[in-house]
Structure formats: C-alpha cells, structure tokens
mmCIF file of C-alpha atoms in Angstrom:
data_model
loop_
_atom_site.group_PDB
_atom_site.id
_atom_site.type_symbol
_atom_site.label_atom_id
_atom_site.label_comp_id
_atom_site.label_asym_id
_atom_site.label_seq_id
_atom_site.Cartn_x
_atom_site.Cartn_y
_atom_site.Cartn_z
ATOM 1 C CA MET A 1 118.231 251.130 41.502
ATOM 2 C CA PRO A 2 114.607 251.643 43.472
ATOM 3 C CA PRO A 3 114.166 254.964 44.963
ATOM 4 C CA THR A 4 113.974 254.353 48.785
ATOM 5 C CA ARG A 5 111.271 254.249 50.876
ATOM 6 C CA ALA A 6 110.746 253.837 54.657
ATOM 7 C CA THR A 7 107.929 251.732 56.129
ATOM 8 C CA ASP A 8 106.523 254.022 59.225
ATOM 9 C CA THR A 9 103.900 255.788 58.034
ATOM 10 C CA GLY A 10 103.830 258.178 61.161
ATOM 11 C CA CYS A 11 104.236 261.816 59.823
ATOM 12 C CA LYS A 12 107.233 263.350 59.766
ATOM 13 C CA GLY A 13 106.923 267.079 58.344
ATOM 14 C CA ARG A 14 105.796 268.936 55.383
ATOM 15 C CA ILE A 15 107.407 269.177 51.944
ATOM 16 C CA ALA A 16 106.574 271.055 49.571
ATOM 17 C CA VAL A 17 106.584 270.683 45.667
ATOM 18 C CA THR A 18 107.088 273.367 42.632
ATOM 19 C CA PRO A 19 108.376 272.364 39.722
ATOM 20 C CA ARG A 20 105.550 272.711 37.372
ATOM 21 C CA SER A 21 105.857 269.343 35.283
ATOM 22 C CA LEU A 22 105.004 267.776 39.030
ATOM 23 C CA SER A 23 102.892 270.745 40.687
ATOM 24 C CA ASP A 24 99.852 270.561 38.414
ATOM 25 C CA GLY A 25 99.680 266.776 37.572
ATOM 26 C CA GLY A 26 101.405 264.801 39.707
ATOM 27 C CA HIS A 27 103.618 262.173 39.241
ATOM 28 C CA PRO A 28 103.774 258.309 40.900
ATOM 29 C CA ALA A 29 107.627 258.942 42.759
ATOM 30 C CA LEU A 30 105.131 261.709 44.635
ATOM 31 C CA ARG A 31 103.349 259.117 46.234
ATOM 32 C CA TRP A 32 106.746 257.810 47.589
ATOM 33 C CA LEU A 33 107.360 260.858 50.071
ATOM 34 C CA GLU A 34 103.438 260.243 51.394
ATOM 35 C CA ASP A 35 104.127 256.608 52.155
ATOM 36 C CA ALA A 36 107.672 257.579 53.633
ATOM 37 C CA GLY A 37 105.373 259.707 56.275
ATOM 38 C CA TYR A 38 105.415 263.561 54.733
ATOM 39 C CA ASP A 39 102.493 265.873 53.778
ATOM 40 C CA LEU A 40 103.188 267.361 50.499
ATOM 41 C CA VAL A 41 102.526 271.215 49.843
ATOM 42 C CA PHE A 42 101.703 272.336 46.236
ATOM 43 C CA PRO A 43 102.072 276.301 46.352
ATOM 44 C CA ALA A 44 101.745 277.465 43.023
ATOM 45 C CA PRO A 45 100.432 273.980 41.343
ATOM 46 C CA GLY A 46 101.174 274.493 37.257
ATOM 47 C CA GLU A 47 103.113 277.656 38.068
ATOM 48 C CA VAL A 48 106.326 279.470 39.235
ATOM 49 C CA PRO A 49 105.772 279.903 42.802
ATOM 50 C CA THR A 50 106.694 283.733 44.151
ATOM 51 C CA GLU A 51 108.726 284.691 46.994
ATOM 52 C CA ASP A 52 105.426 284.984 49.213
ATOM 53 C CA GLN A 53 103.744 281.714 47.804
ATOM 54 C CA ILE A 54 107.335 280.671 48.783
ATOM 55 C CA ARG A 55 107.442 282.049 52.206
ATOM 56 C CA ALA A 56 103.744 281.326 53.127
ATOM 57 C CA SER A 57 103.488 277.789 52.397
ATOM 58 C CA LEU A 58 107.303 276.486 53.661
ATOM 59 C CA SER A 59 107.155 278.154 56.588
ATOM 60 C CA ASP A 60 107.008 274.434 58.567
ATOM 61 C CA CYS A 61 108.165 272.691 55.626
ATOM 62 C CA VAL A 62 111.576 270.118 56.603
ATOM 63 C CA GLY A 63 111.907 269.576 52.675
ATOM 64 C CA TYR A 64 111.537 271.400 49.281
ATOM 65 C CA LEU A 65 111.200 269.634 46.085
ATOM 66 C CA ALA A 66 112.568 272.522 43.792
ATOM 67 C CA GLY A 67 111.719 274.115 40.622
ATOM 68 C CA THR A 68 113.914 277.090 39.482
ATOM 69 C CA GLU A 69 112.252 279.412 41.159
ATOM 70 C CA PRO A 70 115.357 281.550 43.041
ATOM 71 C CA LEU A 71 115.834 281.124 46.653
ATOM 72 C CA PRO A 72 117.476 283.859 47.572
ATOM 73 C CA GLY A 73 119.564 283.638 51.307
ATOM 74 C CA ALA A 74 117.054 286.313 53.086
ATOM 75 C CA LEU A 75 113.751 283.695 52.050
ATOM 76 C CA LEU A 76 115.883 280.836 52.884
ATOM 77 C CA GLU A 77 116.680 282.197 56.495
ATOM 78 C CA GLN A 78 112.318 282.822 56.855
ATOM 79 C CA LEU A 79 112.363 278.906 56.429
ATOM 80 C CA PRO A 80 113.243 277.781 59.948
ATOM 81 C CA ARG A 81 112.380 274.234 59.758
ATOM 82 C CA LEU A 82 113.993 273.275 56.333
ATOM 83 C CA ARG A 83 116.413 270.492 56.155
ATOM 84 C CA ALA A 84 116.629 270.240 52.258
ATOM 85 C CA ILE A 85 116.770 270.789 49.247
ATOM 86 C CA SER A 86 116.364 268.964 46.195
ATOM 87 C CA ARG A 87 116.231 269.883 42.962
ATOM 88 C CA ASN A 88 114.987 267.522 39.377
ATOM 89 C CA GLY A 89 117.882 268.436 37.610
ATOM 90 C CA VAL A 90 121.380 269.908 38.139
ATOM 91 C CA GLY A 91 121.084 273.775 38.135
ATOM 92 C CA VAL A 92 121.401 275.092 41.338
ATOM 93 C CA ASP A 93 122.380 278.390 40.076
ATOM 94 C CA SER A 94 118.844 280.325 41.513
ATOM 95 C CA ILE A 95 119.996 278.832 45.052
ATOM 96 C CA ASP A 96 122.159 280.798 47.746
ATOM 97 C CA GLN A 97 124.558 278.077 48.303
ATOM 98 C CA GLU A 98 126.065 279.625 50.767
ATOM 99 C CA ALA A 99 123.325 280.720 52.599
ATOM 100 C CA ALA A 100 122.061 277.025 52.357
ATOM 101 C CA ALA A 101 124.942 275.667 53.471
ATOM 102 C CA ARG A 102 125.253 277.989 57.011
ATOM 103 C CA LEU A 103 121.671 277.059 57.431
ATOM 104 C CA GLY A 104 122.362 273.734 57.389
ATOM 105 C CA ILE A 105 120.253 272.984 54.414
ATOM 106 C CA SER A 106 121.411 270.121 52.005
ATOM 107 C CA VAL A 107 121.365 271.137 48.717
ATOM 108 C CA LEU A 108 120.713 268.108 45.823
ATOM 109 C CA THR A 109 120.370 267.656 42.291
ATOM 110 C CA ALA A 110 119.622 264.895 39.657
ATOM 111 C CA PRO A 111 122.727 264.922 37.362
ATOM 112 C CA GLY A 112 122.195 263.335 33.824
ATOM 113 C CA THR A 113 118.590 262.443 34.495
ATOM 114 C CA ASN A 114 117.450 265.018 31.657
ATOM 115 C CA SER A 115 120.315 265.242 29.234
ATOM 116 C CA GLN A 116 118.836 263.569 26.525
ATOM 117 C CA GLY A 117 115.215 265.404 26.597
ATOM 118 C CA VAL A 118 117.513 268.847 26.545
ATOM 119 C CA ALA A 119 119.830 267.198 23.455
ATOM 120 C CA GLU A 120 117.241 266.303 21.173
ATOM 121 C CA LEU A 121 115.651 270.070 21.835
ATOM 122 C CA ALA A 122 119.031 271.656 20.514
ATOM 123 C CA ILE A 123 118.896 269.626 17.519
ATOM 124 C CA ALA A 124 114.989 270.476 16.923
ATOM 125 C CA LEU A 125 115.829 274.063 17.375
ATOM 126 C CA MET A 126 118.748 273.530 14.889
ATOM 127 C CA LEU A 127 116.114 272.088 12.128
ATOM 128 C CA ALA A 128 113.591 274.392 12.965
ATOM 129 C CA SER A 129 116.331 277.558 12.452
ATOM 130 C CA CYS A 130 117.871 275.873 9.035
ATOM 131 C CA ARG A 131 114.263 275.349 7.290
ATOM 132 C CA SER A 132 112.733 278.316 8.924
ATOM 133 C CA ILE A 133 109.598 276.177 10.217
ATOM 134 C CA PRO A 134 108.357 278.568 13.217
ATOM 135 C CA TRP A 135 108.283 281.603 10.388
ATOM 136 C CA HIS A 136 106.814 279.086 7.625
ATOM 137 C CA ASP A 137 103.787 277.813 10.261
ATOM 138 C CA THR A 138 102.798 281.386 11.179
ATOM 139 C CA GLN A 139 102.575 282.652 7.487
ATOM 140 C CA LEU A 140 100.654 279.292 5.917
ATOM 141 C CA LYS A 141 98.263 279.780 9.087
ATOM 142 C CA SER A 142 97.512 283.408 8.538
ATOM 143 C CA GLY A 143 97.044 282.395 4.730
ATOM 144 C CA ASN A 144 100.032 283.518 2.997
ATOM 145 C CA TRP A 145 102.052 281.021 0.902
ATOM 146 C CA LYS A 146 105.277 282.622 1.559
ATOM 147 C CA ARG A 147 108.604 280.575 1.476
ATOM 148 C CA ARG A 148 112.152 281.161 2.543
ATOM 149 C CA GLN A 149 115.192 278.950 0.909
ATOM 150 C CA GLY A 150 116.504 276.505 3.953
ATOM 151 C CA ARG A 151 120.294 275.307 4.443
ATOM 152 C CA GLU A 152 120.529 271.257 4.768
ATOM 153 C CA ILE A 153 122.258 270.245 8.507
ATOM 154 C CA SER A 154 123.893 267.534 6.637
ATOM 155 C CA GLY A 155 127.510 269.185 6.451
ATOM 156 C CA GLN A 156 127.335 272.259 8.435
ATOM 157 C CA VAL A 157 129.816 272.317 11.034
ATOM 158 C CA LEU A 158 128.252 272.909 14.808
ATOM 159 C CA GLY A 159 130.386 274.529 17.468
ATOM 160 C CA VAL A 160 129.335 273.015 20.810
ATOM 161 C CA ILE A 161 130.023 275.140 23.785
ATOM 162 C CA GLY A 162 130.353 273.080 26.947
ATOM 163 C CA CYS A 163 131.050 269.604 26.028
ATOM 164 C CA GLY A 164 129.738 267.786 28.983
ATOM 165 C CA GLN A 165 126.750 264.591 29.201
ATOM 166 C CA ILE A 166 124.274 267.330 27.237
ATOM 167 C CA GLY A 167 126.992 268.716 24.778
ATOM 168 C CA ARG A 168 128.017 265.190 24.360
ATOM 169 C CA ARG A 169 124.743 263.245 23.573
ATOM 170 C CA VAL A 170 124.827 266.908 20.990
ATOM 171 C CA ALA A 171 127.366 266.576 19.580
ATOM 172 C CA SER A 172 126.403 262.380 18.771
ATOM 173 C CA LEU A 173 123.204 263.344 17.436
ATOM 174 C CA ALA A 174 124.579 266.255 14.826
ATOM 175 C CA LEU A 175 127.414 263.047 13.753
ATOM 176 C CA GLY A 176 124.526 261.062 13.191
ATOM 177 C CA LEU A 177 122.898 263.695 10.734
ATOM 178 C CA GLY A 178 126.207 264.353 9.027
ATOM 179 C CA MET A 179 127.609 267.573 10.178
ATOM 180 C CA LYS A 180 131.006 268.313 11.617
ATOM 181 C CA VAL A 181 131.539 268.823 15.557
ATOM 182 C CA LEU A 182 133.711 271.391 16.992
ATOM 183 C CA ALA A 183 134.068 271.340 20.644
ATOM 184 C CA PHE A 184 134.872 273.873 23.403
ATOM 185 C CA ASP A 185 134.700 273.279 27.303
ATOM 186 C CA GLU A 186 137.161 274.035 29.635
ATOM 187 C CA TYR A 187 137.743 270.904 31.026
ATOM 188 C CA PRO A 188 137.782 268.445 27.878
ATOM 189 C CA LEU A 189 137.067 264.670 28.297
ATOM 190 C CA ALA A 190 140.308 263.898 26.183
ATOM 191 C CA SER A 191 138.612 260.057 25.463
ATOM 192 C CA PHE A 192 135.286 261.510 23.981
ATOM 193 C CA GLU A 193 136.340 260.975 20.246
ATOM 194 C CA PRO A 194 133.017 259.771 19.021
ATOM 195 C CA SER A 195 134.472 260.250 15.017
ATOM 196 C CA PRO A 196 136.945 261.423 12.577
ATOM 197 C CA ASP A 197 134.071 264.587 12.073
ATOM 198 C CA PHE A 198 134.648 265.662 16.151
ATOM 199 C CA SER A 199 137.735 267.049 17.333
ATOM 200 C CA TRP A 200 138.630 269.306 20.791
ATOM 201 C CA ALA A 201 139.320 272.961 20.268
ATOM 202 C CA PRO A 202 139.456 276.669 21.663
ATOM 203 C CA LEU A 203 136.955 278.764 22.012
ATOM 204 C CA GLU A 204 138.200 281.114 19.391
ATOM 205 C CA LYS A 205 138.222 278.383 16.659
ATOM 206 C CA VAL A 206 134.673 277.277 17.518
ATOM 207 C CA LEU A 207 133.184 280.737 16.721
ATOM 208 C CA THR A 208 134.779 281.236 13.645
ATOM 209 C CA SER A 209 134.997 278.281 12.324
ATOM 210 C CA SER A 210 130.748 277.027 12.975
ATOM 211 C CA GLN A 211 127.976 277.773 11.206
ATOM 212 C CA ILE A 212 125.681 276.833 14.242
ATOM 213 C CA VAL A 213 126.740 277.349 18.164
ATOM 214 C CA SER A 214 124.860 275.591 20.619
ATOM 215 C CA LEU A 215 125.553 277.010 23.803
ATOM 216 C CA HIS A 216 125.514 274.142 27.067
ATOM 217 C CA MET A 217 128.284 275.512 29.629
ATOM 218 C CA PRO A 218 127.083 275.754 33.122
ATOM 219 C CA PRO A 219 126.060 279.904 33.981
ATOM 220 C CA ALA A 220 128.910 282.015 34.292
ATOM 221 C CA ASP A 221 129.808 285.689 35.560
ATOM 222 C CA LEU A 222 130.344 287.405 32.478
ATOM 223 C CA PRO A 223 128.251 286.123 29.184
ATOM 224 C CA VAL A 224 130.102 283.656 26.633
ATOM 225 C CA LEU A 225 128.726 285.912 23.951
ATOM 226 C CA ASP A 226 128.954 289.154 23.783
ATOM 227 C CA ALA A 227 129.573 291.881 21.446
ATOM 228 C CA ASP A 228 133.481 291.029 20.942
ATOM 229 C CA THR A 229 132.816 286.918 20.181
ATOM 230 C CA LEU A 230 129.710 287.691 18.551
ATOM 231 C CA GLY A 231 131.666 289.721 16.609
ATOM 232 C CA LEU A 232 133.817 286.159 15.971
ATOM 233 C CA LEU A 233 130.904 284.240 14.258
ATOM 234 C CA ARG A 234 130.670 283.396 10.637
ATOM 235 C CA ALA A 235 127.745 285.903 8.855
ATOM 236 C CA GLY A 236 124.850 283.963 9.167
ATOM 237 C CA ALA A 237 125.514 281.811 12.227
ATOM 238 C CA ILE A 238 122.742 280.346 14.175
ATOM 239 C CA VAL A 239 122.602 280.121 17.967
ATOM 240 C CA ILE A 240 120.588 277.920 19.989
ATOM 241 C CA ASN A 241 120.709 278.400 23.779
ATOM 242 C CA THR A 242 119.102 275.524 26.211
ATOM 243 C CA ALA A 243 121.336 276.016 28.735
ATOM 244 C CA ARG A 244 121.478 279.249 30.768
ATOM 245 C CA ALA A 245 120.300 282.721 29.642
ATOM 246 C CA SER A 246 123.314 284.513 31.347
ATOM 247 C CA LEU A 247 125.953 283.201 28.364
ATOM 248 C CA ILE A 248 124.252 285.850 26.369
ATOM 249 C CA ASP A 249 124.570 289.538 26.369
ATOM 250 C CA ASP A 250 120.864 290.279 24.855
ATOM 251 C CA THR A 251 121.607 293.233 23.870
ATOM 252 C CA ALA A 252 124.570 292.554 21.883
ATOM 253 C CA MET A 253 122.650 289.630 20.207
ATOM 254 C CA LEU A 254 120.213 292.206 19.300
ATOM 255 C CA GLN A 255 122.513 294.038 17.477
ATOM 256 C CA ALA A 256 123.855 290.792 15.571
ATOM 257 C CA LEU A 257 120.351 289.918 14.470
ATOM 258 C CA ASP A 258 119.862 293.403 13.005
ATOM 259 C CA SER A 259 123.140 293.088 11.364
ATOM 260 C CA GLY A 260 122.914 289.832 10.401
ATOM 261 C CA ARG A 261 125.598 288.415 11.821
ATOM 262 C CA VAL A 262 123.026 285.972 13.490
ATOM 263 C CA ASP A 263 121.007 285.068 11.584
ATOM 264 C CA THR A 264 118.734 283.034 13.457
ATOM 265 C CA LEU A 265 118.904 282.776 17.874
ATOM 266 C CA ALA A 266 116.686 279.598 19.534
ATOM 267 C CA THR A 267 116.320 280.107 23.169
ATOM 268 C CA ASP A 268 114.913 277.914 25.742
ATOM 269 C CA VAL A 269 115.790 279.736 28.623
ATOM 270 C CA PHE A 270 115.260 283.732 30.180
ATOM 271 C CA SER A 271 116.481 285.797 32.621
ATOM 272 C CA SER A 272 113.345 285.846 34.187
ATOM 273 C CA GLU A 273 110.733 282.985 33.465
ATOM 274 C CA PRO A 274 108.097 283.796 31.950
ATOM 275 C CA PRO A 275 109.632 286.673 31.053
ATOM 276 C CA PRO A 276 108.304 290.215 30.150
ATOM 277 C CA PRO A 277 107.864 291.201 27.013
ATOM 278 C CA SER A 278 111.317 292.396 24.494
ATOM 279 C CA ARG A 279 112.749 293.561 21.520
ATOM 280 C CA LEU A 280 114.624 290.088 21.749
ATOM 281 C CA ILE A 281 111.732 287.532 22.467
ATOM 282 C CA SER A 282 109.443 289.552 19.642
ATOM 283 C CA HIS A 283 112.809 289.464 17.159
ATOM 284 C CA PRO A 284 111.174 287.870 13.646
ATOM 285 C CA ARG A 285 114.067 285.568 13.556
ATOM 286 C CA VAL A 286 114.057 284.652 16.615
ATOM 287 C CA ILE A 287 112.672 281.165 18.104
ATOM 288 C CA THR A 288 111.712 280.497 21.318
ATOM 289 C CA THR A 289 110.206 277.421 23.897
ATOM 290 C CA PRO A 290 109.505 277.899 27.467
ATOM 291 C CA HIS A 291 111.963 276.113 29.095
ATOM 292 C CA ILE A 292 110.881 272.247 27.665
ATOM 293 C CA GLY A 293 114.490 270.808 27.261
ATOM 294 C CA GLY A 294 114.037 268.652 30.069
ATOM 295 C CA TYR A 295 110.171 268.592 29.968
ATOM 296 C CA THR A 296 109.936 265.288 27.825
ATOM 297 C CA ARG A 297 108.028 261.875 29.950
ATOM 298 C CA GLU A 298 111.449 260.023 29.871
ATOM 299 C CA SER A 299 113.254 262.860 31.308
ATOM 300 C CA VAL A 300 110.693 264.239 33.963
ATOM 301 C CA ASP A 301 110.253 260.567 35.082
ATOM 302 C CA ARG A 302 114.009 259.526 35.809
ATOM 303 C CA ALA A 303 114.564 263.057 37.128
ATOM 304 C CA THR A 304 111.511 263.284 39.435
ATOM 305 C CA GLU A 305 112.656 259.274 41.088
ATOM 306 C CA ALA A 306 116.383 260.765 41.722
ATOM 307 C CA ALA A 307 114.941 264.110 43.327
ATOM 308 C CA VAL A 308 112.860 262.305 45.669
ATOM 309 C CA ASP A 309 114.742 259.290 46.144
ATOM 310 C CA ASN A 310 117.763 262.425 46.792
ATOM 311 C CA LEU A 311 115.240 263.901 49.473
ATOM 312 C CA LEU A 312 114.526 261.176 51.223
ATOM 313 C CA LYS A 313 117.778 259.868 51.832
ATOM 314 C CA ALA A 314 118.767 263.404 52.853
ATOM 315 C CA LEU A 315 115.992 264.026 55.663
ATOM 316 C CA ALA A 316 116.361 260.065 56.749
ATOM 317 C CA ALA A 317 120.636 260.644 57.188
ATOM 318 C CA GLN A 318 119.128 263.927 59.380
ATOM 319 C CA ARG A 319 116.618 262.242 61.248
#
C-alpha cells in the first residue's frame, strides 16, 4: 500500500529525522513528508544525537522519525509541540512510553520491516563464528599464515530463544542449511512447524541441547543469559545476539568466554552505542558489528516507508 500523502503544501510544522541510515544520505520516502507540508530537521547527520542536540533541534518539532537514541521522560517534557514519535523498527525500549502517553505523544513502530535483514545477519554471524572468519582475516592481513580448525554448521543444533517474526525466519534459514532447531518462546506459535527437524522446547532444554544459541527476545528486566543460564550451555557453545544487549550479563559472559564454556560471542547490539572500550568487546573470541541487523537496502526501504506512513497518519489524525 503506498504511503498516505497530503496534497496541500502549506507548512504544517517541523519533523526531526535521526536514524543514521536516513539522516546522512537521506531517503526518497522523506520527500513524502516534505510533500505533505512539513520541514525536515537533522539534529546529528550520520550520528546518534545527544540529548542536547535533540533538545535544541526538536524544541518546535511536531513529529519525530526516531532512531534508537534514549528518550527519557525528562527530555520529552522539554519538547512541548511534539505529537508523534515514529520508529523505523520495532524497538521502543529506549523511549519512556509512560511519559509519552502522559504528554499525549503517540509512539509508532514498523514491525516486521527489518526481520529478514536481522535474520540473515544472525546466520552470517553463525557462519563467521563456526569458521573464525574475522580471526583468519586479521591473521592473513597481518602477514600470518595461520589456521583454526572450524566446524560445519550443517548438523549443528541451533537454539532460538524468542521465536517471533525474526526468530522464525532464523529457524527457517537454519533448517535450510541442514541444522536442527529447538525454539523457546513465552508465547509459542503452535502452527509454526516448518520441518521435522524443528521443535518447541522449554528454555532449559534449549540451553542444554544447543551448540549455537541465537537471541531474538524483546528487552527483559533481567538478563536471559546470566551466570546460571550460561552454566547450562554445552561446553564450546556459540552465542549470537542481534536482539538487545540487556539479554546478556556482560560479566558472566566474559567469565564464560575465559573458561571456554562459550567458544564465541557474536553481537550486533550494545548497552550504549557506540560502546566504550571494554574487555568483552576486545576479547579475541568476540565478533562485533555496529548494529547493522536492519541496515540493508531492502530493510531500510521497508522500514522508512512504514515509519513515514505511520507518522503522516498520526499527525493527520491529530490535526
């Protein structure tokens, strides 16, 4: 369905755009906002904006096409004209939703638009972990002809923790590679039975039975992988996190890596982005990517169009 577009051209207010995938190079869908009569503001082109930049740039904005930057209630209270925040994704844990509701600010998401991109990255990180691709690349570029024996992904047991839209895509892709898949979800979709090699299981069984574990849960109050649950993993397990940094206890993970309980951690998400230097990030068996799960041409197109359409509809309804 094409995005809703207004026909009048009178200025209706300003809209801030902060996702890094949009604020630097732009996107054709942003023109729909301008065609609808809104002026665009870019607080920090190509970067994650600070609170000061948000406060200064959004003081008179009615709409906000937001990235993953934190939006605490105290900041939202200083944006008196703001009426709608539209995310080009599904994560809203960085937004104080109670404060937004109290202030009459709609919070909108674009579910499912980046599912394929995130799922493919999870699979790519599994393959990179199994074959130590980043390590081999570093060695060869440093002039060292060294090799680490890898493992084939076919025949491995994958544990999918959180089997929603992304988790189900990961499971399907993994089955296509010859893996066996165990999945845990608090609300399992009973109709999802893609293969005899797929089955639903309790969390403990997923952890104790899987050679690779991939996280796809929403944010939780407590880490899903802490010292106790990491202790349930098979020795030499691989952990993939393309969901939320809060799902892993960093201290416990570092100990698990040092002990060999976890062979490799591959993560695309961090508690603060960009993250400060740490022992975990610099660990030789940690693979990192800078939150690129949904950063594909196709995912950006789908997410941007949905986010813009949501924002236009919300602002039109309020007018």
